[in-house]
mmCIF file of C-alpha atoms and ligand atoms in Angstrom:
data_model
loop_
_atom_site.group_PDB
_atom_site.id
_atom_site.type_symbol
_atom_site.label_atom_id
_atom_site.label_comp_id
_atom_site.label_asym_id
_atom_site.label_seq_id
_atom_site.Cartn_x
_atom_site.Cartn_y
_atom_site.Cartn_z
ATOM 1 C CA MET A 1 -127.436 58.237 -177.270
ATOM 2 C CA ASP A 2 -127.701 62.031 -177.040
ATOM 3 C CA ALA A 3 -124.316 63.774 -177.341
ATOM 4 C CA LEU A 4 -124.881 65.417 -173.933
ATOM 5 C CA ASP A 5 -126.618 62.434 -172.304
ATOM 6 C CA PRO A 6 -125.613 62.272 -168.622
ATOM 7 C CA LYS A 7 -126.080 58.461 -168.751
ATOM 8 C CA SER A 8 -122.968 58.356 -170.912
ATOM 9 C CA ASP A 9 -120.829 59.198 -167.892
ATOM 10 C CA GLN A 10 -118.191 56.744 -166.704
ATOM 11 C CA ARG A 11 -117.605 58.021 -163.199
ATOM 12 C CA PRO A 12 -115.363 55.866 -161.068
ATOM 13 C CA THR A 13 -117.116 54.982 -157.806
ATOM 14 C CA ALA A 14 -114.472 52.798 -156.177
ATOM 15 C CA MET A 15 -110.716 52.590 -155.666
ATOM 16 C CA VAL A 16 -109.364 50.908 -158.776
ATOM 17 C CA GLY A 17 -105.631 51.464 -158.329
ATOM 18 C CA ASP A 18 -102.999 52.700 -155.918
ATOM 19 C CA LYS A 19 -100.583 54.592 -158.082
ATOM 20 C CA LEU A 20 -101.361 57.868 -156.277
ATOM 21 C CA SER A 21 -101.574 56.457 -152.807
ATOM 22 C CA GLY A 22 -100.128 58.863 -150.214
ATOM 23 C CA ARG A 23 -100.276 61.752 -152.699
ATOM 24 C CA VAL A 24 -102.218 64.974 -152.095
ATOM 25 C CA ALA A 25 -103.848 66.741 -155.043
ATOM 26 C CA LEU A 26 -105.387 70.209 -155.226
ATOM 27 C CA VAL A 27 -107.897 70.649 -158.058
ATOM 28 C CA THR A 28 -109.247 74.131 -158.773
ATOM 29 C CA GLY A 29 -112.851 74.242 -159.974
ATOM 30 C CA GLY A 30 -112.946 70.769 -158.462
ATOM 31 C CA ILE A 31 -116.609 70.319 -157.538
ATOM 32 C CA ARG A 32 -118.248 70.074 -160.951
ATOM 33 C CA GLY A 33 -117.674 69.301 -164.611
ATOM 34 C CA ILE A 34 -114.164 68.267 -165.603
ATOM 35 C CA GLY A 35 -112.763 69.236 -162.178
ATOM 36 C CA ALA A 36 -115.124 66.894 -160.318
ATOM 37 C CA ALA A 37 -114.247 64.059 -162.705
ATOM 38 C CA ILE A 38 -110.555 64.752 -162.057
ATOM 39 C CA CYS A 39 -111.068 64.637 -158.272
ATOM 40 C CA ARG A 40 -112.890 61.302 -158.580
ATOM 41 C CA SER A 41 -110.253 59.867 -160.851
ATOM 42 C CA LEU A 42 -107.412 60.922 -158.512
ATOM 43 C CA VAL A 43 -109.278 59.459 -155.513
ATOM 44 C CA SER A 44 -109.851 56.219 -157.449
ATOM 45 C CA GLN A 45 -106.057 55.917 -157.653
ATOM 46 C CA GLY A 46 -105.571 56.445 -153.919
ATOM 47 C CA ALA A 47 -104.872 60.194 -153.708
ATOM 48 C CA SER A 48 -106.265 62.583 -151.094
ATOM 49 C CA VAL A 49 -107.938 65.534 -152.764
ATOM 50 C CA ALA A 50 -108.465 69.183 -151.950
ATOM 51 C CA ALA A 51 -111.245 70.526 -154.163
ATOM 52 C CA GLY A 52 -111.276 74.261 -154.850
ATOM 53 C CA TYR A 53 -114.519 76.114 -155.577
ATOM 54 C CA SER A 54 -115.413 79.775 -156.001
ATOM 55 C CA ALA A 55 -118.875 80.350 -154.543
ATOM 56 C CA ASN A 56 -121.409 77.559 -154.132
ATOM 57 C CA ARG A 57 -120.796 76.098 -150.664
ATOM 58 C CA ASP A 58 -123.916 73.870 -150.739
ATOM 59 C CA ARG A 59 -122.895 72.318 -154.011
ATOM 60 C CA ALA A 60 -119.335 71.827 -152.737
ATOM 61 C CA GLU A 61 -120.621 70.021 -149.633
ATOM 62 C CA GLN A 62 -122.910 67.892 -151.774
ATOM 63 C CA PHE A 63 -119.918 66.879 -153.920
ATOM 64 C CA LEU A 64 -117.942 65.918 -150.813
ATOM 65 C CA LYS A 65 -120.827 63.749 -149.556
ATOM 66 C CA GLU A 66 -121.045 61.995 -152.935
ATOM 67 C CA LEU A 67 -117.308 61.282 -152.878
ATOM 68 C CA GLU A 68 -117.561 59.831 -149.387
ATOM 69 C CA SER A 69 -120.586 57.720 -150.227
ATOM 70 C CA ASP A 70 -119.036 56.379 -153.459
ATOM 71 C CA PHE A 71 -115.503 55.738 -152.204
ATOM 72 C CA GLY A 72 -116.128 55.037 -148.504
ATOM 73 C CA ALA A 73 -115.140 56.754 -145.307
ATOM 74 C CA ASP A 74 -111.409 56.273 -145.992
ATOM 75 C CA VAL A 75 -111.415 58.971 -148.651
ATOM 76 C CA HIS A 76 -109.585 62.048 -147.437
ATOM 77 C CA ALA A 77 -111.075 65.055 -149.202
ATOM 78 C CA THR A 78 -111.345 68.725 -148.225
ATOM 79 C CA LEU A 79 -113.005 71.811 -149.695
ATOM 80 C CA HIS A 80 -111.345 75.184 -150.242
ATOM 81 C CA GLN A 81 -113.192 78.339 -151.233
ATOM 82 C CA GLY A 82 -111.290 80.942 -153.241
ATOM 83 C CA ASN A 83 -111.311 83.171 -156.294
ATOM 84 C CA VAL A 84 -108.369 82.141 -158.482
ATOM 85 C CA SER A 85 -108.201 85.602 -160.036
ATOM 86 C CA LYS A 86 -107.083 86.910 -156.615
ATOM 87 C CA PRO A 87 -103.448 86.074 -155.844
ATOM 88 C CA GLU A 88 -104.062 86.338 -152.092
ATOM 89 C CA ASP A 89 -106.834 83.691 -152.287
ATOM 90 C CA CYS A 90 -104.544 81.348 -154.222
ATOM 91 C CA ARG A 91 -101.733 81.639 -151.693
ATOM 92 C CA ARG A 92 -104.187 81.149 -148.823
ATOM 93 C CA VAL A 93 -105.720 78.030 -150.427
ATOM 94 C CA VAL A 94 -102.297 76.437 -150.989
ATOM 95 C CA GLY A 95 -101.502 77.271 -147.331
ATOM 96 C CA GLU A 96 -104.763 75.620 -146.175
ATOM 97 C CA VAL A 97 -103.956 72.460 -148.109
ATOM 98 C CA LEU A 98 -100.475 72.268 -146.615
ATOM 99 C CA GLU A 99 -101.918 72.809 -143.153
ATOM 100 C CA GLN A 100 -104.722 70.244 -143.511
ATOM 101 C CA HIS A 101 -102.933 67.572 -145.579
ATOM 102 C CA GLY A 102 -99.290 68.243 -144.669
ATOM 103 C CA ARG A 103 -98.090 68.322 -148.273
ATOM 104 C CA LEU A 104 -99.068 69.107 -151.862
ATOM 105 C CA ASP A 105 -97.933 66.692 -154.582
ATOM 106 C CA ILE A 106 -100.260 67.485 -157.463
ATOM 107 C CA LEU A 107 -101.791 70.790 -158.551
ATOM 108 C CA VAL A 108 -104.469 70.645 -161.238
ATOM 109 C CA ASN A 109 -105.282 74.117 -162.564
ATOM 110 C CA ASN A 110 -108.727 73.440 -163.924
ATOM 111 C CA ALA A 111 -110.863 76.471 -162.931
ATOM 112 C CA GLY A 112 -111.981 78.314 -166.020
ATOM 113 C CA ILE A 113 -114.794 80.463 -167.408
ATOM 114 C CA THR A 114 -116.155 81.582 -170.762
ATOM 115 C CA ILE A 115 -117.747 84.863 -171.805
ATOM 116 C CA ASP A 116 -118.400 84.118 -175.461
ATOM 117 C CA LYS A 117 -119.029 87.070 -177.768
ATOM 118 C CA MET A 118 -117.980 88.126 -181.229
ATOM 119 C CA THR A 119 -114.913 90.368 -180.920
ATOM 120 C CA ALA A 120 -116.835 93.432 -182.086
ATOM 121 C CA LYS A 121 -119.176 93.021 -179.092
ATOM 122 C CA MET A 122 -116.562 91.972 -176.518
ATOM 123 C CA SER A 123 -116.012 94.600 -173.817
ATOM 124 C CA VAL A 124 -112.690 95.277 -172.135
ATOM 125 C CA GLU A 125 -114.246 93.810 -168.987
ATOM 126 C CA ASP A 126 -115.213 90.568 -170.831
ATOM 127 C CA TRP A 127 -111.619 90.286 -171.995
ATOM 128 C CA ASP A 128 -110.025 91.093 -168.628
ATOM 129 C CA THR A 129 -112.345 88.816 -166.610
ATOM 130 C CA VAL A 130 -111.620 85.709 -168.684
ATOM 131 C CA LEU A 131 -107.869 86.374 -168.799
ATOM 132 C CA ALA A 132 -107.829 87.014 -165.033
ATOM 133 C CA VAL A 133 -109.483 83.697 -164.130
ATOM 134 C CA ASN A 134 -108.102 81.343 -166.763
ATOM 135 C CA LEU A 135 -104.570 82.607 -167.265
ATOM 136 C CA SER A 136 -103.585 84.806 -164.307
ATOM 137 C CA GLY A 137 -105.391 82.386 -161.964
ATOM 138 C CA SER A 138 -103.257 79.520 -163.267
ATOM 139 C CA PHE A 139 -100.105 81.503 -162.533
ATOM 140 C CA TYR A 140 -101.293 82.623 -159.080
ATOM 141 C CA MET A 141 -101.974 78.996 -158.113
ATOM 142 C CA ALA A 142 -98.803 77.586 -159.668
ATOM 143 C CA GLN A 143 -96.485 80.062 -157.947
ATOM 144 C CA PRO A 144 -97.012 79.013 -154.289
ATOM 145 C CA ALA A 145 -97.455 75.350 -155.287
ATOM 146 C CA LEU A 146 -94.166 75.323 -157.151
ATOM 147 C CA GLU A 147 -92.367 76.968 -154.232
ATOM 148 C CA HIS A 148 -93.437 74.046 -152.046
ATOM 149 C CA MET A 149 -92.640 71.433 -154.712
ATOM 150 C CA VAL A 150 -89.163 72.872 -155.276
ATOM 151 C CA GLU A 151 -88.483 72.684 -151.520
ATOM 152 C CA ARG A 152 -89.474 68.998 -151.554
ATOM 153 C CA GLY A 153 -87.906 68.236 -154.937
ATOM 154 C CA THR A 154 -91.056 66.491 -156.266
ATOM 155 C CA GLY A 155 -94.381 67.531 -157.727
ATOM 156 C CA ARG A 156 -96.795 67.543 -160.608
ATOM 157 C CA ILE A 157 -98.555 70.567 -162.081
ATOM 158 C CA ILE A 158 -101.218 69.911 -164.697
ATOM 159 C CA PHE A 159 -103.077 72.678 -166.506
ATOM 160 C CA VAL A 160 -106.451 72.125 -168.098
ATOM 161 C CA SER A 161 -106.233 74.285 -171.209
ATOM 162 C CA SER A 162 -108.408 73.662 -174.291
ATOM 163 C CA VAL A 163 -108.314 72.776 -177.967
ATOM 164 C CA ILE A 164 -109.524 76.375 -178.402
ATOM 165 C CA GLY A 165 -106.106 77.592 -177.156
ATOM 166 C CA GLU A 166 -104.467 75.607 -179.965
ATOM 167 C CA HIS A 167 -106.850 76.378 -182.807
ATOM 168 C CA GLY A 168 -109.064 79.368 -181.851
ATOM 169 C CA ASN A 169 -112.860 79.553 -182.165
ATOM 170 C CA VAL A 170 -115.557 81.918 -183.406
ATOM 171 C CA GLY A 171 -116.809 84.009 -180.447
ATOM 172 C CA GLN A 172 -113.968 83.097 -178.077
ATOM 173 C CA ALA A 173 -111.084 85.585 -178.577
ATOM 174 C CA ASN A 174 -110.676 86.047 -174.806
ATOM 175 C CA TYR A 175 -110.952 82.339 -173.977
ATOM 176 C CA ALA A 176 -108.640 81.264 -176.836
ATOM 177 C CA ALA A 177 -105.984 83.778 -175.786
ATOM 178 C CA SER A 178 -106.189 82.670 -172.146
ATOM 179 C CA LYS A 179 -105.964 78.967 -173.020
ATOM 180 C CA ALA A 180 -103.079 79.553 -175.458
ATOM 181 C CA GLY A 181 -101.335 81.499 -172.687
ATOM 182 C CA MET A 182 -101.628 78.467 -170.407
ATOM 183 C CA ILE A 183 -99.639 76.418 -172.913
ATOM 184 C CA GLY A 184 -96.771 78.946 -172.852
ATOM 185 C CA LEU A 185 -96.973 79.065 -169.057
ATOM 186 C CA THR A 186 -96.748 75.258 -168.915
ATOM 187 C CA LYS A 187 -93.584 75.166 -170.995
ATOM 188 C CA ALA A 188 -91.910 78.000 -169.088
ATOM 189 C CA LEU A 189 -92.652 76.380 -165.702
ATOM 190 C CA ALA A 190 -91.559 72.941 -166.941
ATOM 191 C CA LYS A 191 -88.203 74.377 -167.976
ATOM 192 C CA GLU A 192 -87.814 76.400 -164.772
ATOM 193 C CA ALA A 193 -88.627 73.462 -162.516
ATOM 194 C CA ALA A 194 -86.068 71.241 -164.253
ATOM 195 C CA PHE A 195 -83.494 74.042 -164.256
ATOM 196 C CA ILE A 196 -83.913 74.681 -160.540
ATOM 197 C CA LEU A 197 -83.671 70.997 -159.576
ATOM 198 C CA LYS A 198 -80.609 70.521 -161.771
ATOM 199 C CA ARG A 199 -78.875 73.611 -160.396
ATOM 200 C CA ALA A 200 -79.516 72.370 -156.851
ATOM 201 C CA ASP A 201 -78.061 68.976 -157.877
ATOM 202 C CA ARG A 202 -81.390 67.315 -156.995
ATOM 203 C CA MET A 203 -82.194 65.824 -160.392
ATOM 204 C CA GLU A 204 -82.211 62.053 -159.965
ATOM 205 C CA ASP A 205 -82.157 59.662 -162.937
ATOM 206 C CA ASP A 206 -84.942 57.501 -161.526
ATOM 207 C CA GLY A 207 -86.603 60.118 -159.277
ATOM 208 C CA VAL A 208 -90.149 61.494 -159.318
ATOM 209 C CA GLY A 209 -88.942 65.055 -160.025
ATOM 210 C CA ILE A 210 -91.196 67.976 -160.893
ATOM 211 C CA THR A 211 -93.144 67.974 -164.134
ATOM 212 C CA VAL A 212 -95.528 70.505 -165.645
ATOM 213 C CA ASN A 213 -97.932 69.510 -168.419
ATOM 214 C CA THR A 214 -101.140 70.648 -170.094
ATOM 215 C CA VAL A 215 -104.221 68.749 -171.169
ATOM 216 C CA THR A 216 -106.230 70.311 -173.986
ATOM 217 C CA PRO A 217 -109.789 68.935 -173.926
ATOM 218 C CA GLY A 218 -112.041 69.345 -176.935
ATOM 219 C CA PHE A 219 -115.761 70.028 -176.458
ATOM 220 C CA VAL A 220 -116.726 68.310 -173.215
ATOM 221 C CA ALA A 221 -120.301 67.523 -172.165
ATOM 222 C CA THR A 222 -120.501 69.869 -169.164
ATOM 223 C CA GLU A 223 -122.601 72.863 -168.135
ATOM 224 C CA MET A 224 -120.229 75.113 -170.120
ATOM 225 C CA LEU A 225 -121.283 73.457 -173.352
ATOM 226 C CA GLU A 226 -124.986 73.643 -172.461
ATOM 227 C CA HIS A 227 -124.723 77.424 -172.883
ATOM 228 C CA VAL A 228 -123.677 77.075 -176.523
ATOM 229 C CA PRO A 229 -126.624 77.610 -178.900
ATOM 230 C CA GLN A 230 -127.982 74.304 -180.281
ATOM 231 C CA LYS A 231 -127.264 75.260 -183.889
ATOM 232 C CA VAL A 232 -123.617 75.882 -182.985
ATOM 233 C CA GLN A 233 -123.422 72.588 -181.042
ATOM 234 C CA ASP A 234 -124.747 70.778 -184.130
ATOM 235 C CA ARG A 235 -122.152 72.464 -186.304
ATOM 236 C CA ILE A 236 -119.330 71.578 -183.893
ATOM 237 C CA LEU A 237 -120.446 67.917 -183.748
ATOM 238 C CA THR A 238 -120.072 67.559 -187.495
ATOM 239 C CA GLN A 239 -116.397 68.546 -187.132
ATOM 240 C CA ILE A 240 -115.520 65.907 -184.505
ATOM 241 C CA PRO A 241 -114.255 62.696 -186.141
ATOM 242 C CA MET A 242 -115.420 60.637 -183.124
ATOM 243 C CA GLY A 243 -118.952 62.009 -183.681
ATOM 244 C CA ARG A 244 -119.743 62.911 -180.064
ATOM 245 C CA PHE A 245 -118.702 65.273 -177.297
ATOM 246 C CA CYS A 246 -116.021 64.284 -174.797
ATOM 247 C CA ARG A 247 -116.936 62.828 -171.383
ATOM 248 C CA PRO A 248 -115.283 64.575 -168.402
ATOM 249 C CA GLU A 249 -113.859 61.188 -167.318
ATOM 250 C CA GLU A 250 -111.939 60.939 -170.586
ATOM 251 C CA VAL A 251 -110.007 64.087 -169.665
ATOM 252 C CA ALA A 252 -109.581 62.973 -166.052
ATOM 253 C CA ARG A 253 -107.830 59.722 -166.934
ATOM 254 C CA VAL A 254 -105.080 61.630 -168.751
ATOM 255 C CA VAL A 255 -104.650 63.844 -165.689
ATOM 256 C CA HIS A 256 -104.163 60.913 -163.312
ATOM 257 C CA PHE A 257 -101.756 59.319 -165.791
ATOM 258 C CA LEU A 258 -99.630 62.488 -165.882
ATOM 259 C CA ALA A 259 -99.838 62.800 -162.086
ATOM 260 C CA ALA A 260 -98.267 59.401 -161.464
ATOM 261 C CA ASP A 261 -94.683 59.119 -160.225
ATOM 262 C CA ALA A 262 -93.894 56.937 -163.240
ATOM 263 C CA SER A 263 -94.725 59.808 -165.637
ATOM 264 C CA ALA A 264 -91.500 61.564 -164.563
ATOM 265 C CA TYR A 265 -90.077 61.798 -168.091
ATOM 266 C CA ILE A 266 -93.075 63.684 -169.517
ATOM 267 C CA THR A 267 -92.815 67.448 -169.030
ATOM 268 C CA GLY A 268 -93.744 70.612 -170.913
ATOM 269 C CA GLN A 269 -96.157 68.651 -173.119
ATOM 270 C CA VAL A 270 -99.642 69.282 -174.480
ATOM 271 C CA TRP A 271 -102.030 66.322 -174.329
ATOM 272 C CA GLY A 272 -105.049 66.614 -176.618
ATOM 273 C CA VAL A 273 -108.286 64.821 -175.651
ATOM 274 C CA ASN A 274 -110.559 66.013 -178.423
ATOM 275 C CA GLY A 275 -112.026 63.130 -180.425
ATOM 276 C CA GLY A 276 -109.707 63.860 -183.322
ATOM 277 C CA LEU A 277 -110.814 67.482 -183.773
ATOM 278 C CA GLU A 278 -108.291 69.592 -185.704
ATOM 279 C CA MET A 279 -105.866 66.795 -186.587
HETATM 280 N N1 CAA B 1 -118.182 77.577 -184.593
HETATM 281 C C1 CAA B 1 -118.759 77.744 -185.811
HETATM 282 N N2 CAA B 1 -119.690 78.675 -186.052
HETATM 283 C C2 CAA B 1 -120.071 79.451 -185.037
HETATM 284 C C3 CAA B 1 -119.533 79.325 -183.742
HETATM 285 C C4 CAA B 1 -118.552 78.337 -183.551
HETATM 286 N N3 CAA B 1 -117.989 78.160 -182.374
HETATM 287 N N4 CAA B 1 -120.089 80.250 -182.941
HETATM 288 C C5 CAA B 1 -120.980 80.916 -183.705
HETATM 289 N N5 CAA B 1 -120.980 80.432 -184.972
HETATM 290 C C6 CAA B 1 -121.793 80.873 -186.063
HETATM 291 C C7 CAA B 1 -123.267 80.640 -185.799
HETATM 292 O O1 CAA B 1 -123.665 79.315 -186.132
HETATM 293 C C8 CAA B 1 -123.902 81.680 -186.699
HETATM 294 O O2 CAA B 1 -123.860 81.193 -188.012
HETATM 295 P P1 CAA B 1 -125.117 81.404 -189.009
HETATM 296 O O3 CAA B 1 -125.228 82.884 -189.189
HETATM 297 O O4 CAA B 1 -124.727 80.653 -190.242
HETATM 298 O O5 CAA B 1 -126.304 80.804 -188.300
HETATM 299 C C9 CAA B 1 -122.915 82.834 -186.628
HETATM 300 O O6 CAA B 1 -121.672 82.285 -186.162
HETATM 301 C C10 CAA B 1 -123.325 83.915 -185.664
HETATM 302 O O7 CAA B 1 -123.673 83.273 -184.441
HETATM 303 P P2 CAA B 1 -124.944 83.753 -183.598
HETATM 304 O O8 CAA B 1 -126.148 83.876 -184.489
HETATM 305 O O9 CAA B 1 -125.077 82.826 -182.422
HETATM 306 O O10 CAA B 1 -124.468 85.211 -183.170
HETATM 307 P P3 CAA B 1 -124.563 85.896 -181.760
HETATM 308 O O11 CAA B 1 -123.855 87.222 -181.887
HETATM 309 O O12 CAA B 1 -125.952 85.859 -181.249
HETATM 310 O O13 CAA B 1 -123.707 84.957 -180.754
HETATM 311 C C11 CAA B 1 -121.801 83.790 -179.998
HETATM 312 C C12 CAA B 1 -122.342 84.777 -181.011
HETATM 313 C C13 CAA B 1 -121.946 84.357 -178.587
HETATM 314 C C14 CAA B 1 -120.349 83.590 -180.335
HETATM 315 C C15 CAA B 1 -122.612 82.477 -180.051
HETATM 316 O O14 CAA B 1 -122.725 82.028 -181.384
HETATM 317 C C16 CAA B 1 -121.935 81.381 -179.269
HETATM 318 O O15 CAA B 1 -122.109 81.273 -178.052
HETATM 319 N N6 CAA B 1 -121.160 80.529 -179.961
HETATM 320 C C17 CAA B 1 -120.507 79.396 -179.334
HETATM 321 C C18 CAA B 1 -119.093 79.704 -179.005
HETATM 322 C C19 CAA B 1 -118.445 78.406 -178.584
HETATM 323 O O16 CAA B 1 -118.204 77.526 -179.388
HETATM 324 N N7 CAA B 1 -118.150 78.251 -177.271
HETATM 325 C C20 CAA B 1 -117.587 77.040 -176.765
HETATM 326 C C21 CAA B 1 -118.000 76.921 -175.308
HETATM 327 S S1 CAA B 1 -117.417 75.402 -174.606
HETATM 328 C C22 CAA B 1 -115.860 75.793 -174.226
HETATM 329 O O17 CAA B 1 -115.372 76.855 -174.411
HETATM 330 C C23 CAA B 1 -115.031 74.711 -173.617
HETATM 331 C C24 CAA B 1 -113.892 74.366 -174.464
HETATM 332 O O18 CAA B 1 -112.755 74.489 -174.023
HETATM 333 C C25 CAA B 1 -114.113 73.792 -175.790
#
């Protein structure tokens, strides 16, 4: 099997559980790659999903049709266009979700970009653009979502960071810094959410509460990886103990696990899904 073989995908195409039934999830960058796999996985557990996308309306509508044809007409999914590097778009999208679904239980901050260059060749714009989308965008989305979750006293925020944020990578100074920043942001928000609930005397021993966690995927077989030169892909593969790239579904299953009510005692944590890379 080729390491990037699309046949290796394990997409859920039916409801397989109900642990997220009645929950509403917003997934940024939700129409392709890891984000699409996360939407499918959340739907397969009974959640309604709001999929964010930045530009490609046709592709977004195609994704929605696929969801409906795979999971049936009962699936409640909506599309939301926005640029996560613009705080006003983020606030508007959270507002749209609240208006159309009535609540927001789960925010998955997945939207991310790369502009890979050696540091000597990286322009200020390359740096700023990646930081603006990956790191500032995560904050701009989390802020209005957390406001709503604090009002309700329950919620889940899950960031999709990267193994690169933990260990760095040749040609990715901007991306590594942004993904490392997301880990700090996760821990700060996890502490704040718990602090606020406790101060308001709303922390229940067996409650759902508000948790904030990060998943750090390794090298995942998506379009992002297709842009990496073949010789570099080959080199990376030799460093992965599992001997293959990650499937988007393997990241998504950790996200739906963390999103469940029963995961209430896990907060401020970093969950690696990387085939044993950098143990
Ligand atoms: N790991 C190890 N070696 C790397 C490397 C990497 N990530 N990236 C580049 N190199 C090596 C190359 O193999 C090459 O080595 P040799 O001289 O021995 O052949 C050397 O560095 C210079 O590379 P290039 O010849 O490609 O130089 P360039 O200036 O034309 O391009 C580059 C530099 C833009 C960084 C290009 O090499 C590149 O795109 N590298 C891949 C970067 C990468 O790994 N991106 C991951 C994208 S997926 C992702 O980011 C998702 C995630 O969360 C994991």
